[in-house]
Amino acid sequence: MRAPAPAFAADLNDATIDAARAAIPAGLVDAFAKVGEVQLHVHRDHLVPALSALRDTPGLEYQQLMEIAGVDYPSRPERFEVVYCLLSVTRNHRLHVHVAASEDTPVSSVTDLWPVAGWLEREVYDMFGVLFAGNRDLRRILTDYGFRGHPFRKDFPLTGHVEMRYSEEAKRVMYEPVSLAQDFRTFDFTSPWDGAEYVLPGDEKGALPQQKGAQTPVTADQIQKADASESKAKAPAASSEPYAKADAKSTAETGAGKSHPEGTPKPADPDVVPGKGGQNQ
């Protein structure tokens, strides 16, 4: 019988923080547990030694690099934060390592520790513009070759700078500056990340009752059920109005075996006589 997987070591967060402080004596800015997970804030110059200690120190043993994420805080002097998500397979425990960076301060690459970091660092560079010193193939990975800017930065326009289309005249893909019809635009000169201060078309639908089973962010006490509100609605028209019946209260009114009130009588001597086999002869 195979041994069961180790339980998640959430109750060992304090011991993990103490072991991390001992393993990273220099360069550890802060260490704490938040929302049940350990966060280590490391100085940028000590990133590689810190991650090496977290991987190789007995009692920590974070063997796998699961993800590298970027975060943008425009109000900070170093606006970007690179987050390394590590997993210890033997301890079934995760932690996050945070490093601050700016547009002009590259972060040391960790491709020598985890080769998979090459792809993850390219993604952070493509989306946020964070540079990684030592990455041998730091190219864009998600956007197009001629893309300008970094989409996840909060100063990047949501419409982008250029738009791409296929030209039938030129028989090729063309890049042109974004052009939006002015009749459909409202210039409020506010940041699109802050949200509009007016009601956008379609927002009024949020006040309508939800359908049964529909997902909603409100609680069960606040939601207005779909069958709790009564609204005047016209009954659906019959498919063959004005000839179809509005209601059939019995099988006798379905038309089976009942002549139409405006129909002509059947002939007394029909031309077609049914034969013995049931077929018309």
PDB file of C-alpha atoms in Angstrom:
ATOM      1  CA  MET A   1       0.000   0.000   0.000  1.00  0.00           C
ATOM      2  CA  ARG A   2       1.398   3.374  -1.000  1.00  0.00           C
ATOM      3  CA  ALA A   3       1.906   5.953   1.727  1.00  0.00           C
ATOM      4  CA  PRO A   4      -0.652   8.775   1.741  1.00  0.00           C
ATOM      5  CA  ALA A   5       0.383  12.256   0.698  1.00  0.00           C
ATOM      6  CA  PRO A   6       1.620  14.470   3.541  1.00  0.00           C
ATOM      7  CA  ALA A   7      -0.934  16.847   4.983  1.00  0.00           C
ATOM      8  CA  PHE A   8      -0.609  20.527   4.174  1.00  0.00           C
ATOM      9  CA  ALA A   9       1.717  22.038   6.757  1.00  0.00           C
ATOM     10  CA  ALA A  10      -0.300  25.171   7.447  1.00  0.00           C
ATOM     11  CA  ASP A  11       0.255  24.708  11.170  1.00  0.00           C
ATOM     12  CA  LEU A  12       4.025  24.864  10.554  1.00  0.00           C
ATOM     13  CA  ASN A  13       4.033  28.396   9.140  1.00  0.00           C
ATOM     14  CA  ASP A  14       5.745  29.829  12.216  1.00  0.00           C
ATOM     15  CA  ALA A  15       8.418  27.129  12.127  1.00  0.00           C
ATOM     16  CA  THR A  16       8.884  27.748   8.389  1.00  0.00           C
ATOM     17  CA  ILE A  17       9.405  31.478   8.992  1.00  0.00           C
ATOM     18  CA  ASP A  18      11.981  30.763  11.710  1.00  0.00           C
ATOM     19  CA  ALA A  19      13.815  28.304   9.447  1.00  0.00           C
ATOM     20  CA  ALA A  20      13.776  30.817   6.593  1.00  0.00           C
ATOM     21  CA  ARG A  21      15.199  33.558   8.812  1.00  0.00           C
ATOM     22  CA  ALA A  22      18.020  31.225   9.840  1.00  0.00           C
ATOM     23  CA  ALA A  23      18.691  30.111   6.253  1.00  0.00           C
ATOM     24  CA  ILE A  24      18.650  33.667   4.833  1.00  0.00           C
ATOM     25  CA  PRO A  25      20.552  35.799   7.347  1.00  0.00           C
ATOM     26  CA  ALA A  26      21.218  38.601   4.841  1.00  0.00           C
ATOM     27  CA  GLY A  27      18.795  40.047   2.351  1.00  0.00           C
ATOM     28  CA  LEU A  28      15.554  39.049   4.099  1.00  0.00           C
ATOM     29  CA  VAL A  29      13.510  42.245   4.426  1.00  0.00           C
ATOM     30  CA  ASP A  30      10.390  40.791   6.058  1.00  0.00           C
ATOM     31  CA  ALA A  31       8.710  37.457   6.688  1.00  0.00           C
ATOM     32  CA  PHE A  32       5.144  36.838   7.823  1.00  0.00           C
ATOM     33  CA  ALA A  33       2.115  34.614   7.250  1.00  0.00           C
ATOM     34  CA  LYS A  34      -0.906  36.077   5.496  1.00  0.00           C
ATOM     35  CA  VAL A  35      -4.102  34.277   4.530  1.00  0.00           C
ATOM     36  CA  GLY A  36      -2.539  31.019   5.669  1.00  0.00           C
ATOM     37  CA  GLU A  37       0.537  31.295   3.424  1.00  0.00           C
ATOM     38  CA  VAL A  38       4.092  32.417   4.149  1.00  0.00           C
ATOM     39  CA  GLN A  39       5.420  35.516   2.411  1.00  0.00           C
ATOM     40  CA  LEU A  40       9.137  36.287   2.302  1.00  0.00           C
ATOM     41  CA  HIS A  41      10.222  39.725   1.088  1.00  0.00           C
ATOM     42  CA  VAL A  42      13.814  39.537  -0.133  1.00  0.00           C
ATOM     43  CA  HIS A  43      16.163  42.256  -1.332  1.00  0.00           C
ATOM     44  CA  ARG A  44      16.784  42.162  -5.051  1.00  0.00           C
ATOM     45  CA  ASP A  45      20.551  41.701  -4.748  1.00  0.00           C
ATOM     46  CA  HIS A  46      20.143  38.601  -2.556  1.00  0.00           C
ATOM     47  CA  LEU A  47      17.439  36.867  -4.591  1.00  0.00           C
ATOM     48  CA  VAL A  48      19.470  33.981  -6.035  1.00  0.00           C
ATOM     49  CA  PRO A  49      21.217  33.037  -2.734  1.00  0.00           C
ATOM     50  CA  ALA A  50      17.863  33.220  -0.929  1.00  0.00           C
ATOM     51  CA  LEU A  51      16.106  30.940  -3.401  1.00  0.00           C
ATOM     52  CA  SER A  52      19.070  28.551  -3.338  1.00  0.00           C
ATOM     53  CA  ALA A  53      18.825  28.346   0.453  1.00  0.00           C
ATOM     54  CA  LEU A  54      15.079  27.719   0.293  1.00  0.00           C
ATOM     55  CA  ARG A  55      15.629  24.895  -2.188  1.00  0.00           C
ATOM     56  CA  ASP A  56      18.615  23.159  -0.579  1.00  0.00           C
ATOM     57  CA  THR A  57      18.241  23.729   3.187  1.00  0.00           C
ATOM     58  CA  PRO A  58      16.977  20.647   5.095  1.00  0.00           C
ATOM     59  CA  GLY A  59      13.651  21.431   6.715  1.00  0.00           C
ATOM     60  CA  LEU A  60      12.667  23.808   3.926  1.00  0.00           C
ATOM     61  CA  GLU A  61      13.315  21.907   0.681  1.00  0.00           C
ATOM     62  CA  TYR A  62      11.230  23.912  -1.770  1.00  0.00           C
ATOM     63  CA  GLN A  63      12.177  21.887  -4.820  1.00  0.00           C
ATOM     64  CA  GLN A  64       9.748  23.253  -7.411  1.00  0.00           C
ATOM     65  CA  LEU A  65       9.198  26.699  -8.874  1.00  0.00           C
ATOM     66  CA  MET A  66       5.496  26.721  -9.738  1.00  0.00           C
ATOM     67  CA  GLU A  67       4.992  30.256 -11.036  1.00  0.00           C
ATOM     68  CA  ILE A  68       6.508  33.730 -11.363  1.00  0.00           C
ATOM     69  CA  ALA A  69       3.944  36.519 -11.180  1.00  0.00           C
ATOM     70  CA  GLY A  70       4.206  40.272 -11.596  1.00  0.00           C
ATOM     71  CA  VAL A  71       2.328  43.005  -9.752  1.00  0.00           C
ATOM     72  CA  ASP A  72       2.208  46.709 -10.597  1.00  0.00           C
ATOM     73  CA  TYR A  73       1.990  49.393  -7.884  1.00  0.00           C
ATOM     74  CA  PRO A  74       2.373  52.716  -9.739  1.00  0.00           C
ATOM     75  CA  SER A  75       2.511  54.773  -6.520  1.00  0.00           C
ATOM     76  CA  ARG A  76       5.634  53.013  -5.206  1.00  0.00           C
ATOM     77  CA  PRO A  77       9.170  54.195  -6.004  1.00  0.00           C
ATOM     78  CA  GLU A  78       9.884  50.674  -7.280  1.00  0.00           C
ATOM     79  CA  ARG A  79       6.537  50.047  -8.845  1.00  0.00           C
ATOM     80  CA  PHE A  80       6.868  46.367  -9.723  1.00  0.00           C
ATOM     81  CA  GLU A  81       6.900  43.338  -7.504  1.00  0.00           C
ATOM     82  CA  VAL A  82       8.013  39.929  -8.772  1.00  0.00           C
ATOM     83  CA  VAL A  83       6.515  37.019  -6.847  1.00  0.00           C
ATOM     84  CA  TYR A  84       8.086  33.541  -6.910  1.00  0.00           C
ATOM     85  CA  CYS A  85       5.682  30.726  -5.927  1.00  0.00           C
ATOM     86  CA  LEU A  86       7.584  27.750  -4.495  1.00  0.00           C
ATOM     87  CA  LEU A  87       6.374  24.273  -3.560  1.00  0.00           C
ATOM     88  CA  SER A  88       7.953  21.748  -1.228  1.00  0.00           C
ATOM     89  CA  VAL A  89       6.946  18.314  -2.438  1.00  0.00           C
ATOM     90  CA  THR A  90       8.244  16.504   0.643  1.00  0.00           C
ATOM     91  CA  ARG A  91       6.502  18.849   3.083  1.00  0.00           C
ATOM     92  CA  ASN A  92       3.455  19.660   0.903  1.00  0.00           C
ATOM     93  CA  HIS A  93       3.901  23.334   1.668  1.00  0.00           C
ATOM     94  CA  ARG A  94       3.965  26.510  -0.409  1.00  0.00           C
ATOM     95  CA  LEU A  95       5.423  29.960   0.095  1.00  0.00           C
ATOM     96  CA  HIS A  96       5.841  33.180  -1.874  1.00  0.00           C
ATOM     97  CA  VAL A  97       9.049  35.155  -2.303  1.00  0.00           C
ATOM     98  CA  HIS A  98       8.530  38.848  -3.165  1.00  0.00           C
ATOM     99  CA  VAL A  99      11.160  41.058  -4.821  1.00  0.00           C
ATOM    100  CA  ALA A 100      10.746  44.760  -5.654  1.00  0.00           C
ATOM    101  CA  ALA A 101      11.890  46.129  -9.008  1.00  0.00           C
ATOM    102  CA  SER A 102      11.493  49.103 -11.326  1.00  0.00           C
ATOM    103  CA  GLU A 103      11.715  49.663 -15.058  1.00  0.00           C
ATOM    104  CA  ASP A 104      15.478  50.273 -14.950  1.00  0.00           C
ATOM    105  CA  THR A 105      16.531  47.811 -12.238  1.00  0.00           C
ATOM    106  CA  PRO A 106      16.790  44.256 -13.618  1.00  0.00           C
ATOM    107  CA  VAL A 107      16.135  41.243 -11.440  1.00  0.00           C
ATOM    108  CA  SER A 108      18.610  38.370 -11.453  1.00  0.00           C
ATOM    109  CA  SER A 109      17.412  35.403 -13.484  1.00  0.00           C
ATOM    110  CA  VAL A 110      16.907  32.094 -11.678  1.00  0.00           C
ATOM    111  CA  THR A 111      17.183  29.922 -14.775  1.00  0.00           C
ATOM    112  CA  ASP A 112      20.299  28.272 -13.327  1.00  0.00           C
ATOM    113  CA  LEU A 113      18.216  27.089 -10.350  1.00  0.00           C
ATOM    114  CA  TRP A 114      15.059  26.162 -12.284  1.00  0.00           C
ATOM    115  CA  PRO A 115      15.270  25.991 -16.093  1.00  0.00           C
ATOM    116  CA  VAL A 116      11.493  26.459 -16.308  1.00  0.00           C
ATOM    117  CA  ALA A 117      12.020  30.014 -15.074  1.00  0.00           C
ATOM    118  CA  GLY A 118      13.085  31.025 -18.586  1.00  0.00           C
ATOM    119  CA  TRP A 119       9.514  30.874 -19.880  1.00  0.00           C
ATOM    120  CA  LEU A 120       8.040  32.432 -16.737  1.00  0.00           C
ATOM    121  CA  GLU A 121      10.476  35.356 -16.766  1.00  0.00           C
ATOM    122  CA  ARG A 122       9.684  36.012 -20.425  1.00  0.00           C
ATOM    123  CA  GLU A 123       6.001  36.241 -19.537  1.00  0.00           C
ATOM    124  CA  VAL A 124       6.622  38.782 -16.751  1.00  0.00           C
ATOM    125  CA  TYR A 125       8.863  40.778 -19.069  1.00  0.00           C
ATOM    126  CA  ASP A 126       6.251  40.734 -21.820  1.00  0.00           C
ATOM    127  CA  MET A 127       3.333  41.746 -19.613  1.00  0.00           C
ATOM    128  CA  PHE A 128       5.029  44.196 -17.213  1.00  0.00           C
ATOM    129  CA  GLY A 129       8.385  45.160 -18.713  1.00  0.00           C
ATOM    130  CA  VAL A 130      10.527  43.818 -15.850  1.00  0.00           C
ATOM    131  CA  LEU A 131      14.044  42.959 -17.030  1.00  0.00           C
ATOM    132  CA  PHE A 132      15.812  39.774 -15.902  1.00  0.00           C
ATOM    133  CA  ALA A 133      19.605  39.847 -15.965  1.00  0.00           C
ATOM    134  CA  GLY A 134      21.074  36.523 -17.052  1.00  0.00           C
ATOM    135  CA  ASN A 135      18.102  35.272 -19.049  1.00  0.00           C
ATOM    136  CA  ARG A 136      19.616  34.089 -22.342  1.00  0.00           C
ATOM    137  CA  ASP A 137      16.372  34.358 -24.322  1.00  0.00           C
ATOM    138  CA  LEU A 138      14.423  37.310 -22.942  1.00  0.00           C
ATOM    139  CA  ARG A 139      11.895  37.794 -25.749  1.00  0.00           C
ATOM    140  CA  ARG A 140       8.183  38.425 -25.851  1.00  0.00           C
ATOM    141  CA  ILE A 141       6.169  35.255 -25.431  1.00  0.00           C
ATOM    142  CA  LEU A 142       2.476  36.245 -25.519  1.00  0.00           C
ATOM    143  CA  THR A 143       2.199  39.408 -27.610  1.00  0.00           C
ATOM    144  CA  ASP A 144       3.083  39.891 -31.269  1.00  0.00           C
ATOM    145  CA  TYR A 145       6.587  40.663 -32.553  1.00  0.00           C
ATOM    146  CA  GLY A 146       5.857  44.323 -33.273  1.00  0.00           C
ATOM    147  CA  PHE A 147       3.854  44.928 -30.104  1.00  0.00           C
ATOM    148  CA  ARG A 148       4.620  48.188 -28.335  1.00  0.00           C
ATOM    149  CA  GLY A 149       4.253  48.531 -24.563  1.00  0.00           C
ATOM    150  CA  HIS A 150       3.380  46.069 -21.807  1.00  0.00           C
ATOM    151  CA  PRO A 151      -0.330  45.205 -21.403  1.00  0.00           C
ATOM    152  CA  PHE A 152      -0.502  44.556 -17.623  1.00  0.00           C
ATOM    153  CA  ARG A 153       1.010  47.879 -16.624  1.00  0.00           C
ATOM    154  CA  LYS A 154      -1.629  50.167 -15.169  1.00  0.00           C
ATOM    155  CA  ASP A 155      -0.495  53.095 -17.314  1.00  0.00           C
ATOM    156  CA  PHE A 156      -1.089  51.078 -20.500  1.00  0.00           C
ATOM    157  CA  PRO A 157      -4.259  52.155 -22.385  1.00  0.00           C
ATOM    158  CA  LEU A 158      -6.907  49.464 -22.493  1.00  0.00           C
ATOM    159  CA  THR A 159      -7.435  50.117 -26.202  1.00  0.00           C
ATOM    160  CA  GLY A 160      -3.752  49.614 -26.973  1.00  0.00           C
ATOM    161  CA  HIS A 161      -1.600  51.739 -29.257  1.00  0.00           C
ATOM    162  CA  VAL A 162      -2.061  49.943 -32.575  1.00  0.00           C
ATOM    163  CA  GLU A 163      -4.654  47.666 -34.119  1.00  0.00           C
ATOM    164  CA  MET A 164      -4.112  44.823 -36.551  1.00  0.00           C
ATOM    165  CA  ARG A 165      -6.247  43.890 -39.550  1.00  0.00           C
ATOM    166  CA  TYR A 166      -5.924  41.984 -42.812  1.00  0.00           C
ATOM    167  CA  SER A 167      -5.993  44.177 -45.903  1.00  0.00           C
ATOM    168  CA  GLU A 168      -7.577  42.684 -49.005  1.00  0.00           C
ATOM    169  CA  GLU A 169      -5.963  45.376 -51.141  1.00  0.00           C
ATOM    170  CA  ALA A 170      -2.430  44.794 -49.847  1.00  0.00           C
ATOM    171  CA  LYS A 171      -2.993  41.049 -49.241  1.00  0.00           C
ATOM    172  CA  ARG A 172      -1.175  41.175 -45.922  1.00  0.00           C
ATOM    173  CA  VAL A 173      -1.632  41.946 -42.235  1.00  0.00           C
ATOM    174  CA  MET A 174      -1.384  45.670 -41.513  1.00  0.00           C
ATOM    175  CA  TYR A 175      -0.755  47.569 -38.293  1.00  0.00           C
ATOM    176  CA  GLU A 176      -2.495  50.917 -37.876  1.00  0.00           C
ATOM    177  CA  PRO A 177      -2.989  53.367 -35.002  1.00  0.00           C
ATOM    178  CA  VAL A 178      -6.117  52.676 -32.997  1.00  0.00           C
ATOM    179  CA  SER A 179      -9.037  54.687 -34.367  1.00  0.00           C
ATOM    180  CA  LEU A 180     -12.373  54.672 -32.569  1.00  0.00           C
ATOM    181  CA  ALA A 181     -15.539  56.328 -33.856  1.00  0.00           C
ATOM    182  CA  GLN A 182     -15.997  59.548 -31.925  1.00  0.00           C
ATOM    183  CA  ASP A 183     -19.779  59.188 -31.904  1.00  0.00           C
ATOM    184  CA  PHE A 184     -19.510  56.231 -29.562  1.00  0.00           C
ATOM    185  CA  ARG A 185     -16.939  57.669 -27.148  1.00  0.00           C
ATOM    186  CA  THR A 186     -17.352  59.672 -23.968  1.00  0.00           C
ATOM    187  CA  PHE A 187     -14.245  61.553 -22.911  1.00  0.00           C
ATOM    188  CA  ASP A 188     -14.197  61.740 -19.128  1.00  0.00           C
ATOM    189  CA  PHE A 189     -10.371  61.995 -18.869  1.00  0.00           C
ATOM    190  CA  THR A 190     -10.233  59.550 -15.964  1.00  0.00           C
ATOM    191  CA  SER A 191      -8.107  56.479 -15.593  1.00  0.00           C
ATOM    192  CA  PRO A 192      -9.847  53.376 -16.965  1.00  0.00           C
ATOM    193  CA  TRP A 193      -8.528  51.429 -13.981  1.00  0.00           C
ATOM    194  CA  ASP A 194     -10.552  53.590 -11.562  1.00  0.00           C
ATOM    195  CA  GLY A 195     -13.848  52.910 -13.299  1.00  0.00           C
ATOM    196  CA  ALA A 196     -16.444  55.270 -14.718  1.00  0.00           C
ATOM    197  CA  GLU A 197     -18.506  57.543 -12.473  1.00  0.00           C
ATOM    198  CA  TYR A 198     -21.569  57.213 -14.701  1.00  0.00           C
ATOM    199  CA  VAL A 199     -23.826  54.306 -15.610  1.00  0.00           C
ATOM    200  CA  LEU A 200     -22.546  52.455 -18.637  1.00  0.00           C
ATOM    201  CA  PRO A 201     -24.980  50.948 -21.174  1.00  0.00           C
ATOM    202  CA  GLY A 202     -26.048  47.559 -19.916  1.00  0.00           C
ATOM    203  CA  ASP A 203     -25.320  48.219 -16.224  1.00  0.00           C
ATOM    204  CA  GLU A 204     -29.021  48.639 -15.560  1.00  0.00           C
ATOM    205  CA  LYS A 205     -29.400  44.891 -16.099  1.00  0.00           C
ATOM    206  CA  GLY A 206     -27.658  44.299 -12.799  1.00  0.00           C
ATOM    207  CA  ALA A 207     -30.728  45.569 -10.947  1.00  0.00           C
ATOM    208  CA  LEU A 208     -33.024  42.990 -12.549  1.00  0.00           C
ATOM    209  CA  PRO A 209     -33.859  39.732 -10.751  1.00  0.00           C
ATOM    210  CA  GLN A 210     -31.423  36.920 -11.334  1.00  0.00           C
ATOM    211  CA  GLN A 211     -32.529  33.759 -13.061  1.00  0.00           C
ATOM    212  CA  LYS A 212     -32.782  30.608 -11.050  1.00  0.00           C
ATOM    213  CA  GLY A 213     -29.370  29.088 -10.501  1.00  0.00           C
ATOM    214  CA  ALA A 214     -27.471  32.128 -11.807  1.00  0.00           C
ATOM    215  CA  GLN A 215     -24.262  33.063 -10.034  1.00  0.00           C
ATOM    216  CA  THR A 216     -24.317  36.290  -8.071  1.00  0.00           C
ATOM    217  CA  PRO A 217     -21.823  38.059  -5.761  1.00  0.00           C
ATOM    218  CA  VAL A 218     -24.495  39.031  -3.206  1.00  0.00           C
ATOM    219  CA  THR A 219     -25.569  36.889  -0.284  1.00  0.00           C
ATOM    220  CA  ALA A 220     -28.659  34.735  -0.142  1.00  0.00           C
ATOM    221  CA  ASP A 221     -30.401  37.299   2.094  1.00  0.00           C
ATOM    222  CA  GLN A 222     -29.863  40.124  -0.376  1.00  0.00           C
ATOM    223  CA  ILE A 223     -30.663  38.420  -3.629  1.00  0.00           C
ATOM    224  CA  GLN A 224     -34.063  38.904  -5.213  1.00  0.00           C
ATOM    225  CA  LYS A 225     -35.291  35.623  -6.545  1.00  0.00           C
ATOM    226  CA  ALA A 226     -36.483  35.398 -10.096  1.00  0.00           C
ATOM    227  CA  ASP A 227     -39.921  34.124  -9.089  1.00  0.00           C
ATOM    228  CA  ALA A 228     -40.350  36.682  -6.271  1.00  0.00           C
ATOM    229  CA  SER A 229     -41.058  39.590  -8.577  1.00  0.00           C
ATOM    230  CA  GLU A 230     -44.053  39.693 -10.872  1.00  0.00           C
ATOM    231  CA  SER A 231     -43.872  41.601 -14.099  1.00  0.00           C
ATOM    232  CA  LYS A 232     -46.538  42.054 -16.751  1.00  0.00           C
ATOM    233  CA  ALA A 233     -45.622  40.019 -19.786  1.00  0.00           C
ATOM    234  CA  LYS A 234     -47.544  39.185 -22.931  1.00  0.00           C
ATOM    235  CA  ALA A 235     -48.210  35.494 -23.472  1.00  0.00           C
ATOM    236  CA  PRO A 236     -46.264  34.050 -26.384  1.00  0.00           C
ATOM    237  CA  ALA A 237     -48.228  33.974 -29.599  1.00  0.00           C
ATOM    238  CA  ALA A 238     -49.197  30.684 -31.162  1.00  0.00           C
ATOM    239  CA  SER A 239     -47.024  29.474 -34.004  1.00  0.00           C
ATOM    240  CA  SER A 240     -49.867  29.631 -36.538  1.00  0.00           C
ATOM    241  CA  GLU A 241     -52.006  32.550 -35.417  1.00  0.00           C
ATOM    242  CA  PRO A 242     -54.789  33.438 -36.108  1.00  0.00           C
ATOM    243  CA  TYR A 243     -55.717  29.842 -36.972  1.00  0.00           C
ATOM    244  CA  ALA A 244     -54.280  27.989 -33.993  1.00  0.00           C
ATOM    245  CA  LYS A 245     -56.359  27.358 -30.895  1.00  0.00           C
ATOM    246  CA  ALA A 246     -55.556  29.363 -27.792  1.00  0.00           C
ATOM    247  CA  ASP A 247     -56.282  26.375 -25.551  1.00  0.00           C
ATOM    248  CA  ALA A 248     -57.245  22.721 -25.857  1.00  0.00           C
ATOM    249  CA  LYS A 249     -59.108  21.513 -22.787  1.00  0.00           C
ATOM    250  CA  SER A 250     -59.735  17.966 -24.020  1.00  0.00           C
ATOM    251  CA  THR A 251     -58.658  15.531 -26.702  1.00  0.00           C
ATOM    252  CA  ALA A 252     -61.917  16.179 -28.528  1.00  0.00           C
ATOM    253  CA  GLU A 253     -60.741  19.709 -29.280  1.00  0.00           C
ATOM    254  CA  THR A 254     -57.447  18.713 -30.823  1.00  0.00           C
ATOM    255  CA  GLY A 255     -58.999  18.148 -34.256  1.00  0.00           C
ATOM    256  CA  ALA A 256     -58.660  14.374 -34.280  1.00  0.00           C
ATOM    257  CA  GLY A 257     -61.812  12.908 -35.909  1.00  0.00           C
ATOM    258  CA  LYS A 258     -63.657  16.213 -35.824  1.00  0.00           C
ATOM    259  CA  SER A 259     -64.605  18.029 -38.973  1.00  0.00           C
ATOM    260  CA  HIS A 260     -63.794  21.660 -39.390  1.00  0.00           C
ATOM    261  CA  PRO A 261     -66.836  23.900 -38.917  1.00  0.00           C
ATOM    262  CA  GLU A 262     -66.175  25.618 -42.249  1.00  0.00           C
ATOM    263  CA  GLY A 263     -65.148  22.484 -44.129  1.00  0.00           C
ATOM    264  CA  THR A 264     -67.034  20.890 -47.046  1.00  0.00           C
ATOM    265  CA  PRO A 265     -68.840  17.538 -46.514  1.00  0.00           C
ATOM    266  CA  LYS A 266     -67.122  14.341 -47.606  1.00  0.00           C
ATOM    267  CA  PRO A 267     -68.303  12.843 -50.908  1.00  0.00           C
ATOM    268  CA  ALA A 268     -70.793   9.966 -50.655  1.00  0.00           C
ATOM    269  CA  ASP A 269     -69.010   7.861 -53.272  1.00  0.00           C
ATOM    270  CA  PRO A 270     -65.312   8.511 -53.016  1.00  0.00           C
ATOM    271  CA  ASP A 271     -63.093   7.697 -55.951  1.00  0.00           C
ATOM    272  CA  VAL A 272     -60.514   5.940 -53.788  1.00  0.00           C
ATOM    273  CA  VAL A 273     -61.642   2.690 -52.159  1.00  0.00           C
ATOM    274  CA  PRO A 274     -59.451   1.011 -49.529  1.00  0.00           C
ATOM    275  CA  GLY A 275     -58.486  -2.547 -50.402  1.00  0.00           C
ATOM    276  CA  LYS A 276     -58.049  -5.669 -48.360  1.00  0.00           C
ATOM    277  CA  GLY A 277     -54.460  -4.984 -47.514  1.00  0.00           C
ATOM    278  CA  GLY A 278     -55.275  -1.564 -46.096  1.00  0.00           C
ATOM    279  CA  GLN A 279     -53.805   0.270 -49.092  1.00  0.00           C
ATOM    280  CA  ASN A 280     -55.756   2.496 -51.416  1.00  0.00           C
ATOM    281  CA  GLN A 281     -56.497   0.785 -54.707  1.00  0.00           C
TER     282      GLN A 281
END
